[in-house]
Amino acid sequence: MEQVTNADFERMQQLHAELLTANKAYYQKDAPSLSDAEYDALLRELHALEEAHPQWRRADSPTRRVGAAPLGMFAEVHYAVPMTSLDNVFDAAGFGDWFARLRKGLGRQEISLSAEPKFDGLSVNLRYVDGALVQAGTRGDGQNGEEVTANVRTIRNVPLQLLGGDWPDLLEIRGEVVIPVAAFRRLNEERSRAGESPFANPRNAAAGSLRQLDSQITAKRPLAFFPWGWGESSLPLGTAHSAIMRRFSAWGFEVTPYLKDMRDLAECERYFSEMQELREGMPFEMDGLVFKVDALAAREVLGFTARAPRWAIAYKFPAHEERTVVEDILASVGRTGVITPVALLRPVQVGGVTVSRASLHNQDEVDRKDVRIGDTVLVRRAGDVIPEVVLVILEARPPATQPWRMPLRCPVCDSEVLRLANEAAHRCMGGLYCPAQRMGAIEHFASRKALDIRGLGEKLVRQLVEHGLVHSVADLYHLNEAALCGLERMASRSAQKLLAEIEHSRHTTLPRFLYALGIRQVGESTAKSLAVHFGDLAPLLAVTVDALQDVPDVGPIVAEAIVHFFAQPHNREVIAALRSAGVQWQPVAPPPGGCFQGMTLVLTGSLESMTREEAKAAIEGAGGKVSGSVSAKTRYLVVGKDAGSKMEKAKKLGLESLTEAQFLAMLSEKGS
């Protein structure tokens, strides 16, 4: 029995890590690493294990969360009413079980439902004050999203001012931003002609368009918005979902014409079948229908699970499947160094689309499915968007096939390939040198929390790389005005401003420099810990895994990543070139003890006397650490104006809170 228990615990930890990685890929990078069906299967498995072993359920479990934290390049938006996710069902039996639970929960047989297409796009929250659009944010983790107001304003069917006059003074409308299938195909054709990578699917195209730093780019994309719900409202919106959606239409929103009311299970199944037949001709990608209890009073009775409402369900369409042959398996190196096995397939039509490649995700997935070159496989476009190899048809396997293995050296730069103990992915460790990672490495090096080279964005980095002007980050310090002026939209004044920024970045700090190197597992906080502990770069170049574990918050996995990074000759060459180019810093002196020495603090709400970054710096200067979430390890919660849900959680845990005045007094009294 103990062996089963231990196996269950280990499997839960593995599922937790895989799902969090998939969440980050899907919500932050717009580059899904798992198919919808695969993700749902893993999530169901984790949920079942958590039900069997509730003592091992983690507070940050993907079954309690939606998506991933917002990217740092966008401002953060907080939602007082969380943007929850939906549970999924995949067949009539599963839908019937959900309908039976509704009947049991409400104590009656007849239940009014509304049904609408589950469009495959990016969920957003639109905030209106006095009828005017004042803010737009992505779903993010459900509690906090990324502000994309300027980009949403370019979507032509989003009302900037609500029509009529019976809307609440404060209103949040939630819905899906999508791109038409035909427009998606045209966009990819244009990107291919321009030498740019095509988007994987319409959802990625919509997400990538909405999360542009330049709203003029978003304005050129044919995006559309369809509302499906609401968040905060200063007044009740009505008593039924269908009636509220009609109000949205009157206020200027384009409500899907496929929204339909129904009362029994048979009617729901008929509508599902009708829409399944129509989906190939739909102008937008859809991977199922969403069924919701119509009456809001009934929703209140049914309530929520940890991550989703009990009164709604996503009923997914069956995925399309076809047989084909794996002609080769390539190790593809991504811009973050992740090496992904990619199956090159004999081209086959799947759901009306020609499929010739499919991601095999990682070595574990290749081993689990035992995919080999020459195999006949079943390929599915799960959710109509992501090609995946479902299974190998073993009886069709040719003789003498060999299992596929991840290369030990990077196929692009010949650096070491490493897989850390807590990750499914293999990575090229030549991050500063590898051509496949060049753009990502330069963008990270120039980012705000690294060397903060303003004006050096993605588009300019692409030009620098494509014109052969920059092969590694060290080459930035050898650019000149003449070379820069040869680039698109780069006049003399712009070139001079960029060169001034680059010159300014030569004088930095050791924590910023370490963070800028892009070492796997080394974020801003770990970079500071390393700088304080070692004082300078030289000791880190020769450090051992054991010695690194003396650093606070550095465990064996992080230590291994650091040692392997500095062991790569190419990385050391780039670092030496940076030093030769004049990049310098002062050695770091150990900080004196402060009033928050060894403590973890959490900030919530806005402070009047300082910004969030200034408060964080003050805490770190006083020996403390700032966390983004409340836990049993939190010593103090610093509470500012408009504090959010963190305050409630702190109260439940019995944690001590500090007002802004108390916080400032502690800093002042201890001379920190």
XYZ file of C-alpha atoms in Angstrom:
672
model
C 0.000 0.000 0.000
C 2.834 2.391 0.821
C 4.361 1.813 -2.623
C 1.064 2.785 -4.298
C 0.807 5.876 -2.114
C 4.361 6.943 -2.970
C 3.716 6.325 -6.655
C 0.554 8.439 -6.492
C 2.440 11.275 -4.785
C 5.210 11.226 -7.388
C 2.681 11.140 -10.209
C 0.857 14.146 -8.719
C 4.103 16.116 -8.607
C 4.886 15.159 -12.200
C 1.417 16.148 -13.407
C 1.622 19.417 -11.473
C 4.914 20.342 -13.179
C 3.735 19.315 -16.661
C 0.468 21.231 -16.400
C 2.116 24.400 -15.088
C 4.609 24.256 -17.960
C 1.724 23.784 -20.402
C -0.180 26.697 -18.836
C 2.808 28.978 -19.289
C 3.275 27.901 -22.913
C -0.422 28.377 -23.713
C -1.241 31.602 -21.852
C 2.060 33.500 -21.790
C 3.915 32.413 -24.909
C 0.961 31.736 -27.232
C 2.791 28.514 -28.170
C 0.812 25.502 -26.864
C 3.009 22.568 -25.832
C 0.090 20.144 -25.396
C -3.096 19.558 -27.335
C -6.404 20.473 -25.678
C -7.303 16.801 -25.367
C -3.925 15.919 -23.864
C -4.053 18.793 -21.382
C -7.600 17.877 -20.365
C -6.586 14.241 -19.817
C -3.672 15.235 -17.567
C -5.871 17.677 -15.652
C -8.526 15.003 -15.095
C -5.877 12.576 -13.886
C -4.496 15.121 -11.419
C -7.994 16.004 -10.216
C -8.762 12.312 -9.579
C -5.535 11.866 -7.606
C -6.281 14.982 -5.561
C -9.727 13.632 -4.749
C -8.125 10.379 -3.575
C -5.350 12.157 -1.624
C -6.642 15.589 -0.543
C -3.755 15.954 1.924
C -1.377 16.309 -1.039
C -3.405 18.899 -2.950
C -1.176 21.937 -3.430
C -2.377 25.501 -3.052
C -0.964 26.297 -6.506
C -2.397 23.194 -8.178
C -3.484 23.707 -11.810
C -6.887 22.328 -10.776
C -7.332 25.497 -8.693
C -5.943 27.893 -11.243
C -6.729 29.278 -14.677
C -3.903 29.977 -17.101
C -0.641 31.567 -15.961
C 0.644 34.797 -14.464
C 0.788 37.838 -16.801
C 3.894 38.807 -18.721
C 6.016 41.532 -17.192
C 5.962 43.722 -20.298
C 2.268 44.533 -19.742
C 0.739 46.368 -16.806
C -1.218 44.160 -14.422
C -5.009 44.208 -14.146
C -6.703 42.814 -11.028
C -10.166 41.234 -11.170
C -12.441 41.535 -8.152
C -14.655 38.879 -9.763
C -12.302 36.068 -10.916
C -12.328 34.920 -14.543
C -12.926 31.228 -13.946
C -12.335 28.411 -16.388
C -14.771 25.691 -17.539
C -14.812 21.955 -16.987
C -14.984 19.845 -20.165
C -16.898 16.779 -21.319
C -16.185 14.857 -24.505
C -19.150 12.552 -25.103
C -22.864 12.141 -24.535
C -22.284 10.113 -21.369
C -20.204 12.860 -19.798
C -22.728 15.511 -20.770
C -25.548 13.373 -19.414
C -23.731 13.013 -16.097
C -23.362 16.810 -15.866
C -27.053 17.300 -16.655
C -27.968 14.749 -13.964
C -25.866 16.657 -11.428
C -27.776 19.827 -12.323
C -31.091 18.088 -11.695
C -29.879 16.727 -8.378
C -28.412 20.058 -7.293
C -31.564 21.996 -8.164
C -34.055 19.303 -7.174
C -36.036 19.412 -10.394
C -36.129 17.684 -13.792
C -36.685 20.601 -16.168
C -33.801 23.085 -16.363
C -33.515 26.055 -18.733
C -30.116 26.160 -20.451
C -28.428 28.418 -22.969
C -25.898 27.133 -25.483
C -23.330 28.970 -27.582
C -20.204 28.123 -29.610
C -16.935 27.705 -27.745
C -14.789 29.963 -29.918
C -11.048 29.287 -29.848
C -9.459 32.633 -29.081
C -8.184 34.742 -26.191
C -10.493 35.595 -23.279
C -10.578 39.260 -22.262
C -12.325 41.463 -19.723
C -13.647 44.872 -20.890
C -14.267 47.451 -18.154
C -16.743 50.283 -18.815
C -17.250 53.325 -16.583
C -20.198 55.576 -17.394
C -20.556 53.617 -20.637
C -16.992 54.310 -21.853
C -14.342 51.629 -22.345
C -11.600 52.432 -19.818
C -9.649 49.182 -19.518
C -9.177 45.797 -21.162
C -7.261 42.845 -19.755
C -6.478 39.236 -20.641
C -7.582 36.341 -18.451
C -4.072 35.832 -17.000
C -4.318 33.586 -13.947
C -7.988 34.415 -13.399
C -7.215 36.939 -10.645
C -4.691 39.119 -12.491
C -4.316 39.676 -16.223
C -2.353 41.779 -18.685
C -3.649 45.199 -19.655
C -4.220 45.384 -23.419
C -6.560 48.401 -23.566
C -4.864 50.183 -26.468
C -4.973 47.026 -28.570
C -8.589 46.158 -27.769
C -9.652 49.660 -28.787
C -8.598 48.741 -32.354
C -11.082 45.840 -32.567
C -13.855 47.175 -34.739
C -16.820 45.428 -33.133
C -15.843 46.442 -29.574
C -17.971 49.465 -28.551
C -15.824 52.314 -27.222
C -19.051 53.857 -25.871
C -22.057 51.732 -25.008
C -25.291 52.425 -26.856
C -28.530 53.317 -25.104
C -28.434 54.493 -21.501
C -29.670 51.696 -19.242
C -26.225 50.252 -18.577
C -24.692 50.271 -15.059
C -22.203 53.018 -14.166
C -19.570 50.264 -13.727
C -19.715 47.224 -15.974
C -17.284 44.474 -17.006
C -18.067 42.499 -20.170
C -16.167 39.271 -20.762
C -15.761 37.446 -24.023
C -13.468 35.954 -26.640
C -11.213 37.749 -29.113
C -10.978 35.682 -32.294
C -9.747 35.936 -35.864
C -11.702 34.622 -38.884
C -10.360 31.416 -40.429
C -10.042 32.995 -43.877
C -8.203 36.018 -42.461
C -5.918 33.677 -40.515
C -4.911 31.914 -43.719
C -4.252 35.230 -45.488
C -2.207 36.455 -42.529
C -0.033 33.330 -42.585
C 0.487 33.676 -46.341
C 1.652 37.261 -45.800
C 3.981 36.188 -42.980
C 5.469 33.434 -45.148
C 6.099 35.861 -48.010
C 7.782 38.217 -45.533
C 9.989 35.416 -44.212
C 8.210 35.360 -40.835
C 7.114 32.231 -38.977
C 3.431 31.436 -39.547
C 1.059 31.260 -36.590
C 0.226 27.722 -35.488
C -3.530 28.290 -35.485
C -6.173 31.062 -35.365
C -6.070 31.136 -31.556
C -2.340 31.905 -31.631
C -2.896 34.530 -34.309
C -5.581 36.243 -32.205
C -3.486 36.084 -29.033
C -0.332 37.271 -30.779
C -2.227 40.135 -32.387
C -3.817 41.263 -29.133
C -0.562 41.173 -27.170
C 1.460 43.414 -29.452
C 3.348 46.253 -27.807
C 2.507 48.348 -30.877
C -1.275 48.769 -31.171
C -0.865 49.845 -34.804
C 0.032 46.233 -35.604
C -3.083 45.024 -33.797
C -5.200 47.479 -35.765
C -4.152 45.783 -39.021
C -5.393 42.392 -37.837
C -9.076 41.517 -38.488
C -9.965 40.663 -34.891
C -13.498 40.276 -33.553
C -14.963 40.115 -30.049
C -17.890 37.958 -28.904
C -19.181 38.392 -25.346
C -19.987 35.332 -23.246
C -20.335 36.737 -19.722
C -19.647 39.532 -17.281
C -17.583 40.430 -14.199
C -18.131 43.398 -11.907
C -21.314 45.432 -12.251
C -22.601 48.271 -10.098
C -26.186 47.126 -10.744
C -27.825 43.736 -11.290
C -27.917 42.940 -15.017
C -30.951 40.698 -14.974
C -32.200 37.321 -13.846
C -31.238 35.129 -16.830
C -28.138 34.732 -19.021
C -30.023 34.797 -22.328
C -31.826 38.040 -21.421
C -28.564 39.648 -20.299
C -26.918 38.698 -23.592
C -29.769 40.443 -25.413
C -29.020 43.563 -23.346
C -25.372 43.299 -24.447
C -26.570 43.293 -28.050
C -28.649 46.428 -27.419
C -25.578 48.116 -25.931
C -23.630 47.566 -29.156
C -21.946 44.168 -28.770
C -21.999 41.521 -31.478
C -23.576 38.535 -29.736
C -23.154 35.233 -31.578
C -26.263 34.395 -33.627
C -25.828 30.768 -32.547
C -26.861 31.498 -28.937
C -29.859 29.248 -28.270
C -32.159 28.417 -25.340
C -33.240 24.843 -24.526
C -34.908 22.880 -21.757
C -34.072 19.164 -21.917
C -31.203 16.783 -22.566
C -32.484 15.600 -25.944
C -32.714 19.172 -27.233
C -29.132 19.837 -26.103
C -27.838 16.744 -27.912
C -29.718 17.693 -31.116
C -28.210 21.160 -31.074
C -24.745 19.746 -30.433
C -25.098 17.467 -33.494
C -26.354 20.338 -35.658
C -23.441 22.585 -34.704
C -20.929 19.782 -35.189
C -22.102 19.468 -38.789
C -21.897 23.234 -39.298
C -18.470 23.819 -37.772
C -16.423 23.178 -40.936
C -18.208 26.077 -42.627
C -18.085 28.414 -39.640
C -16.150 31.651 -40.181
C -14.408 31.219 -36.800
C -12.679 28.233 -35.211
C -14.801 26.481 -32.601
C -14.005 23.305 -30.707
C -17.353 22.668 -29.017
C -20.355 24.262 -27.354
C -20.711 25.876 -23.940
C -23.902 25.011 -22.066
C -24.939 27.217 -19.138
C -27.795 27.220 -16.677
C -29.822 30.226 -17.787
C -31.343 31.416 -14.478
C -28.881 33.304 -12.256
C -30.757 32.225 -9.111
C -30.158 28.589 -10.048
C -26.470 29.353 -10.607
C -26.254 30.688 -7.057
C -27.627 27.383 -5.763
C -25.170 25.290 -7.805
C -22.082 27.384 -7.050
C -18.474 26.638 -8.040
C -15.772 24.002 -7.693
C -12.176 25.084 -6.970
C -11.637 26.170 -10.578
C -14.920 26.222 -12.495
C -18.676 26.886 -12.164
C -20.891 23.838 -11.621
C -23.595 25.511 -13.734
C -21.620 25.514 -17.001
C -19.792 22.939 -19.092
C -17.772 22.905 -22.314
C -18.976 20.028 -24.484
C -16.072 19.406 -26.885
C -16.475 18.208 -30.464
C -14.693 14.957 -31.399
C -11.252 15.561 -32.824
C -10.515 14.743 -36.462
C -8.181 11.769 -37.015
C -6.345 10.311 -40.016
C -3.553 7.773 -40.635
C -0.186 8.750 -42.052
C 3.523 7.840 -41.843
C 6.331 9.395 -39.784
C 9.020 10.107 -42.364
C 11.512 11.645 -39.930
C 11.845 13.051 -36.399
C 13.798 16.277 -36.016
C 15.143 17.951 -32.872
C 13.880 21.523 -33.217
C 15.564 24.180 -31.062
C 13.255 26.971 -29.933
C 14.153 30.557 -29.050
C 14.311 29.692 -25.326
C 16.586 26.707 -25.939
C 13.903 24.046 -25.503
C 14.529 21.163 -27.902
C 11.279 19.714 -29.201
C 11.008 16.467 -31.166
C 8.990 17.193 -34.298
C 7.515 14.412 -36.415
C 7.745 15.085 -40.165
C 4.681 13.385 -41.591
C 3.670 12.223 -45.019
C 1.213 15.060 -45.819
C -2.379 14.157 -45.006
C -5.696 16.030 -44.978
C -7.084 16.211 -41.434
C -10.327 18.096 -40.982
C -9.822 20.011 -44.225
C -6.251 21.070 -43.431
C -3.029 19.533 -44.780
C -0.904 18.296 -41.882
C 2.776 17.542 -42.476
C 4.300 18.174 -39.026
C 3.322 17.364 -35.462
C 5.045 18.208 -32.206
C 5.982 15.220 -30.060
C 6.523 17.635 -27.155
C 9.444 15.950 -25.328
C 11.413 12.740 -24.922
C 8.963 11.358 -22.366
C 6.129 11.737 -24.847
C 8.136 10.028 -27.606
C 8.899 7.152 -25.222
C 5.322 6.914 -23.926
C 3.863 6.629 -27.408
C 6.962 4.829 -28.762
C 6.973 6.887 -31.956
C 9.686 5.822 -34.434
C 10.745 6.882 -37.911
C 8.778 4.799 -40.412
C 5.805 4.225 -38.111
C 2.222 4.482 -39.297
C 0.437 6.753 -36.841
C -2.983 8.181 -36.119
C -2.913 11.984 -36.348
C -5.545 14.212 -34.762
C -6.283 17.903 -34.988
C -7.460 18.204 -31.391
C -9.851 21.086 -30.962
C -9.529 21.712 -34.709
C -6.237 23.480 -34.221
C -3.199 21.529 -33.000
C -1.959 18.453 -34.908
C -0.896 15.634 -32.604
C 0.255 12.055 -32.968
C -2.373 10.097 -31.040
C -0.925 6.601 -31.259
C 1.300 4.275 -33.232
C -0.339 1.497 -35.232
C 2.094 -1.208 -34.146
C 0.873 -3.888 -36.568
C 1.990 -1.614 -39.435
C 5.495 -0.988 -37.969
C 8.301 -1.892 -40.421
C 11.089 -4.201 -39.214
C 14.338 -2.899 -37.684
C 12.969 0.442 -36.495
C 14.877 2.070 -33.621
C 13.637 4.148 -30.676
C 14.303 7.872 -31.123
C 16.665 9.556 -28.685
C 17.253 13.232 -27.911
C 20.706 14.341 -29.156
C 23.364 14.930 -26.496
C 24.613 18.041 -28.317
C 22.559 20.899 -29.733
C 21.965 20.305 -33.471
C 22.361 24.048 -34.076
C 25.398 25.116 -31.996
C 26.846 21.844 -30.608
C 26.496 23.000 -26.986
C 25.539 20.543 -24.265
C 21.901 19.433 -24.071
C 20.622 19.192 -20.497
C 17.397 18.050 -18.888
C 16.864 19.345 -15.353
C 15.305 17.023 -12.798
C 12.067 19.008 -12.442
C 11.452 19.524 -16.165
C 10.181 17.424 -19.026
C 12.098 19.516 -21.576
C 15.652 19.123 -22.802
C 17.464 22.410 -23.379
C 20.481 23.664 -25.256
C 22.781 25.236 -22.664
C 24.497 27.577 -25.142
C 21.966 30.332 -24.511
C 24.311 33.265 -25.179
C 25.694 31.772 -28.380
C 23.175 29.404 -29.997
C 21.805 30.933 -33.236
C 18.384 29.398 -32.590
C 18.168 31.309 -29.313
C 19.800 34.488 -30.585
C 16.730 36.707 -30.777
C 15.356 35.547 -27.449
C 18.731 36.007 -25.748
C 19.123 39.558 -27.085
C 15.586 40.586 -26.144
C 16.042 39.218 -22.620
C 19.463 40.856 -22.257
C 17.971 44.237 -23.209
C 14.795 43.865 -21.107
C 13.850 46.298 -18.355
C 14.961 44.141 -15.419
C 18.173 43.124 -17.179
C 20.392 45.768 -18.840
C 17.373 47.956 -19.699
C 18.337 48.991 -23.239
C 15.265 51.001 -24.161
C 14.211 51.011 -27.780
C 15.675 47.581 -28.480
C 12.428 45.695 -29.084
C 11.545 42.532 -30.935
C 11.230 44.096 -34.398
C 14.596 45.867 -34.202
C 16.291 42.778 -32.763
C 14.958 40.771 -35.695
C 16.444 43.258 -38.155
C 19.804 43.272 -36.375
C 19.958 39.485 -36.537
C 18.647 39.151 -40.107
C 21.126 41.770 -41.384
C 23.991 39.926 -39.674
C 24.844 42.885 -37.434
C 24.470 41.014 -34.142
C 25.479 37.392 -33.602
C 25.599 37.554 -29.802
C 24.729 40.121 -27.149
C 28.366 41.287 -27.120
C 27.955 42.568 -30.687
C 25.494 45.198 -29.446
C 28.446 47.170 -28.113
C 30.086 47.331 -31.543
C 27.132 48.813 -33.417
C 27.535 52.217 -35.029
C 25.264 54.850 -36.471
C 26.021 53.993 -40.095
C 25.020 50.351 -39.637
C 21.855 51.212 -37.731
C 20.712 53.803 -40.269
C 20.587 51.061 -42.876
C 17.709 49.419 -41.032
C 14.008 49.978 -41.636
C 12.554 53.020 -39.801
C 15.913 53.803 -38.221
C 16.953 57.389 -38.930
C 20.011 59.156 -37.544
C 18.273 60.464 -34.429
C 16.792 57.060 -33.580
C 20.174 55.424 -34.090
C 21.861 57.935 -31.801
C 19.260 57.384 -29.072
C 19.737 53.612 -29.246
C 23.528 53.919 -29.163
C 23.223 56.164 -26.106
C 21.082 53.521 -24.380
C 23.618 50.828 -25.237
C 26.442 53.013 -23.934
C 24.537 53.625 -20.704
C 24.041 49.868 -20.229
C 27.814 49.299 -20.032
C 27.574 50.432 -16.402
C 25.252 48.036 -14.633
C 25.013 45.984 -11.444
C 26.034 42.390 -10.891
C 22.454 41.206 -10.163
C 21.211 42.768 -13.398
C 24.096 41.267 -15.367
C 23.508 37.781 -13.972
C 19.793 38.036 -14.726
C 20.555 39.322 -18.253
C 22.568 36.185 -19.070
C 19.305 34.241 -19.234
C 20.479 31.287 -17.151
C 17.699 28.739 -16.788
C 16.039 28.883 -13.346
C 17.818 32.164 -12.459
C 15.232 34.909 -12.121
C 15.632 38.386 -10.713
C 15.521 37.238 -7.070
C 17.997 34.374 -7.532
C 20.364 36.686 -9.417
C 20.384 39.047 -6.414
C 21.041 36.148 -4.027
C 23.962 34.962 -6.145
C 25.425 38.467 -6.344
C 25.201 38.988 -2.576
C 26.653 35.570 -1.787
C 29.593 35.592 -4.218
C 30.186 39.342 -4.497
C 31.479 39.168 -8.094
C 31.334 37.102 -11.274
C 34.715 35.348 -11.060
C 33.764 32.923 -8.238
C 30.637 31.892 -10.168
C 32.651 30.874 -13.229
C 34.330 28.108 -11.208
C 31.584 27.299 -8.699
C 30.440 23.754 -7.940
C 26.918 22.420 -7.480
C 27.593 21.810 -3.773
C 28.929 25.325 -3.180
C 25.930 26.888 -4.908
C 23.531 25.185 -2.530
C 24.861 27.357 0.279
C 23.082 30.277 -1.405
C 19.574 30.974 -0.026
C 16.815 29.654 -2.317
C 19.276 27.761 -4.539
C 18.605 24.024 -4.567
C 20.255 21.231 -6.538
C 18.234 21.819 -9.725
C 19.022 25.539 -9.900
C 22.636 24.847 -8.989
C 22.950 22.304 -11.797
C 21.550 24.769 -14.344
C 24.032 27.467 -13.258
C 27.069 25.165 -13.345
C 26.198 23.765 -16.775
C 25.592 27.251 -18.188
C 29.013 28.543 -17.145
C 30.654 25.291 -18.284
C 29.789 25.982 -21.939
C 32.869 27.433 -23.695
C 30.696 29.527 -26.040
C 28.861 31.163 -23.131
C 32.165 32.024 -21.446
C 33.446 33.494 -24.717
C 30.435 35.805 -24.966
C 30.826 36.863 -21.322
C 34.507 37.630 -21.954
C 33.535 39.647 -25.031
C 31.040 41.639 -22.948
C 33.711 42.438 -20.389
C 36.112 43.450 -23.183
C 33.400 45.718 -24.582
C 33.345 47.603 -21.289
C 30.347 46.086 -19.506
C 31.175 46.548 -15.831
C 29.763 46.703 -12.314
C 30.892 47.248 -8.759
C 31.423 44.169 -6.563
C 28.514 43.562 -4.210
C 29.098 44.063 -0.493
C 27.106 41.847 1.897
C 24.111 43.837 3.223
C 23.869 44.629 6.938
C 21.030 43.097 8.939
C 17.717 44.927 8.569
C 14.293 45.014 10.174
C 12.967 42.382 7.769
C 16.043 40.139 7.834
C 15.077 36.613 6.736
C 11.355 37.486 6.451
C 8.960 37.095 3.513
C 6.526 39.948 2.895
C 3.624 40.266 0.451
C 2.345 43.571 -0.962
C -1.314 44.145 -1.792
C -3.059 47.274 -3.026
C -1.315 50.535 -3.945
C 0.909 52.520 -1.591
C 0.698 56.321 -1.597
C 4.306 57.064 -0.635
C 6.106 54.748 -3.057
C 5.663 52.498 -6.069
C 5.507 48.728 -5.833
C 9.088 48.498 -7.133
C 10.327 51.017 -4.551
C 8.615 49.118 -1.741
C 10.176 45.889 -2.945
C 13.622 47.488 -3.015
C 13.116 48.852 0.527
C 12.158 45.410 1.837
C 15.109 43.741 0.153
C 17.393 46.464 1.473
C 16.130 45.612 4.953
C 17.044 41.957 4.481
C 13.600 40.711 3.471
C 12.113 38.997 0.464
C 8.938 39.885 -1.474
C 6.579 37.154 -2.632
C 3.667 37.506 -5.022
C 1.375 35.161 -3.099
C 0.285 34.706 0.497
C 1.330 31.465 2.216
C 2.131 30.121 5.659
C 5.697 31.405 5.131
C 4.509 35.024 4.872
C 5.602 37.125 7.889
C 3.775 40.361 7.042
C 1.159 41.455 4.516
C 1.689 45.137 3.638
C -1.761 46.543 2.890
C -2.237 49.551 0.625
C -5.276 51.187 -0.926
C -7.774 48.934 -2.762
C -6.314 45.744 -1.283
C -7.401 42.577 -3.046
C -8.081 38.946 -2.179
C -4.652 38.497 -0.591
C -5.962 40.262 2.521
C -8.746 37.707 2.964
C -6.330 34.830 2.579
C -3.943 36.394 5.109
C -6.799 36.664 7.624
C -7.685 33.010 7.132
C -4.064 32.037 7.803
C -3.883 34.313 10.843
C -1.060 36.396 9.383
C -0.093 39.843 10.605
C -0.856 42.823 8.365
C 0.904 46.177 8.242
C -0.684 49.443 7.155
C 1.455 51.696 5.002
C 2.167 53.893 8.043
C 3.269 50.883 10.121
C 5.442 49.619 7.288
C 7.177 52.986 6.897
C 7.607 53.283 10.656
C 9.403 49.926 10.853
C 11.726 50.919 8.042
C 12.425 54.272 9.700
C 12.928 53.009 13.250
C 15.495 50.422 12.225
C 17.352 52.847 9.995
C 16.821 50.724 6.936
